[in-house]
XYZ file of C-alpha atoms in Angstrom:
180
model
C 37.062 -16.377 89.230
C 37.479 -16.660 85.195
C 39.293 -19.897 85.616
C 36.443 -21.876 87.909
C 33.884 -20.255 84.912
C 36.077 -21.694 82.372
C 36.657 -24.861 84.018
C 32.679 -25.564 84.867
C 31.872 -24.718 81.008
C 34.386 -26.908 80.179
C 33.019 -29.830 82.167
C 29.585 -29.506 80.252
C 30.992 -28.905 77.119
C 33.379 -32.348 77.456
C 30.493 -34.588 77.000
C 30.257 -33.268 73.396
C 33.641 -32.712 72.888
C 34.168 -29.367 73.267
C 36.327 -26.845 75.328
C 36.628 -23.213 75.671
C 40.412 -22.038 75.550
C 42.204 -19.009 75.700
C 42.497 -17.884 71.493
C 44.321 -14.273 72.063
C 45.070 -12.125 74.173
C 43.794 -8.285 74.416
C 45.002 -5.417 76.726
C 46.791 -8.499 78.906
C 43.603 -10.523 79.163
C 42.760 -13.596 77.280
C 39.724 -13.957 74.722
C 38.509 -17.246 74.866
C 36.875 -19.624 72.094
C 35.446 -22.651 71.652
C 37.011 -25.834 69.981
C 37.228 -29.611 69.766
C 38.681 -31.434 72.687
C 39.495 -34.394 70.561
C 42.298 -32.737 67.793
C 45.710 -31.770 68.081
C 46.376 -28.101 69.326
C 49.842 -27.382 67.967
C 49.353 -23.201 68.052
C 47.055 -22.458 71.021
C 47.601 -19.161 72.686
C 49.426 -17.646 74.271
C 52.765 -19.207 74.649
C 53.223 -18.407 78.217
C 56.361 -15.863 77.674
C 54.659 -12.913 78.727
C 56.916 -10.166 76.665
C 56.454 -12.799 73.661
C 52.407 -12.771 73.966
C 52.528 -8.719 74.875
C 54.558 -7.888 72.262
C 52.550 -10.322 69.522
C 49.161 -9.064 70.293
C 50.794 -5.355 69.618
C 52.195 -6.309 66.836
C 49.260 -7.599 65.459
C 47.038 -4.350 66.710
C 49.446 -2.223 65.171
C 49.494 -3.762 61.667
C 45.051 -3.892 61.920
C 45.614 0.088 62.944
C 48.211 0.971 60.193
C 47.998 2.875 56.903
C 51.436 5.090 56.604
C 54.524 3.350 55.248
C 55.966 4.893 59.112
C 53.067 2.672 60.440
C 53.892 -0.707 58.574
C 57.301 0.153 59.424
C 56.705 0.092 62.921
C 55.162 -3.231 62.279
C 58.639 -4.539 61.094
C 59.944 -3.181 64.560
C 57.762 -4.717 66.534
C 58.452 -8.471 64.859
C 62.370 -7.643 65.486
C 61.592 -6.947 69.078
C 59.432 -9.427 69.132
C 62.477 -12.084 67.264
C 64.781 -10.635 70.112
C 62.595 -11.844 72.565
C 62.077 -15.343 72.170
C 65.424 -15.528 71.388
C 66.003 -14.450 74.753
C 63.573 -16.448 76.106
C 65.044 -19.341 74.647
C 68.683 -19.182 73.674
C 70.805 -20.650 76.131
C 74.343 -20.856 75.832
C 75.675 -23.842 77.288
C 73.181 -25.748 75.159
C 73.113 -23.925 71.777
C 76.607 -23.156 70.665
C 77.745 -20.477 69.052
C 77.466 -21.142 64.782
C 80.737 -18.760 63.989
C 83.043 -17.261 66.730
C 81.296 -14.110 67.210
C 79.162 -14.177 71.256
C 75.705 -12.622 70.538
C 74.412 -10.027 72.675
C 71.390 -9.644 74.252
C 69.779 -8.433 71.272
C 71.484 -10.371 68.303
C 68.465 -12.393 67.963
C 69.805 -13.627 64.184
C 72.896 -15.274 66.018
C 70.510 -16.344 69.103
C 68.566 -17.983 66.583
C 70.843 -19.972 64.213
C 72.590 -21.656 67.135
C 69.035 -22.415 68.320
C 67.610 -24.121 65.392
C 71.313 -25.094 64.055
C 71.459 -27.423 67.480
C 67.551 -28.330 67.734
C 66.893 -28.991 64.291
C 69.943 -30.379 63.115
C 70.685 -32.350 59.785
C 69.843 -32.138 56.261
C 66.575 -33.099 56.887
C 65.721 -30.055 58.781
C 67.129 -27.738 56.569
C 64.383 -25.790 55.584
C 62.713 -24.975 58.668
C 66.174 -23.017 59.597
C 66.379 -21.334 56.219
C 62.427 -20.157 57.480
C 63.584 -18.892 60.574
C 67.023 -17.274 59.162
C 64.181 -15.714 56.223
C 61.689 -14.544 59.255
C 65.174 -12.765 60.972
C 65.589 -10.927 57.404
C 62.212 -10.371 56.902
C 62.091 -8.448 59.978
C 64.926 -6.340 59.697
C 64.125 -5.471 56.228
C 60.982 -4.104 56.780
C 62.342 -1.018 59.204
C 64.387 -0.095 56.543
C 62.073 0.089 53.802
C 60.679 3.469 52.472
C 57.754 1.480 50.444
C 56.517 -0.479 53.361
C 52.779 -1.272 52.944
C 50.140 -3.655 53.977
C 51.320 -6.980 52.103
C 54.700 -6.395 53.566
C 54.012 -6.043 56.946
C 51.543 -8.799 57.098
C 54.071 -11.599 55.632
C 56.877 -9.743 57.950
C 54.206 -10.495 60.966
C 53.307 -13.834 59.869
C 56.909 -14.906 59.048
C 57.712 -13.491 62.580
C 54.481 -15.497 64.250
C 56.145 -18.581 62.393
C 59.038 -18.905 64.248
C 57.708 -18.013 67.620
C 55.610 -20.900 67.295
C 58.491 -23.035 65.724
C 60.568 -22.428 69.013
C 57.345 -22.504 71.847
C 57.502 -26.418 69.920
C 61.056 -26.714 70.418
C 60.696 -25.468 73.781
C 57.856 -27.820 74.463
C 55.240 -25.127 74.981
C 53.256 -26.258 71.787
C 52.383 -29.980 71.278
C 49.613 -32.241 71.321
C 47.127 -31.661 73.762
C 46.245 -34.804 76.182
C 42.631 -35.824 75.873
């Protein structure tokens, strides 16, 4: 029913170059917003990876509600879980050869992400993107153990995590230019 209504609204709005799209997910339900249909949309949500989307939303909610060091550390833990989940979605051992001689476990986001980024973003021109992904993983891991975690650190960690999710969504073809 929602899809039918969105279709009807989008038909009417198309004349003016606008459309209604899912902007975020709350309690497993999409929250819609209007946007121009004439622009490239790279970071439209959700990614379509259910667990990643659910964990990302929980991470945002917990960050909004956090008030103690333990709450902020919990945000770091969720960031780590999001990175593990997105790595599990994208990592393919046949496509992404190991960077070292250690086979990553199912929860070794660091090694899986390194393999993905080393394969998908080869060469010196992509060095910064690879470094960014590695730094986001390190930040998420560090925040869980930071005794004096605060909003600023947790927010930076969440932002870095979402950036890596978006990078992987672009690489996996889940993000890109919308066709007019």
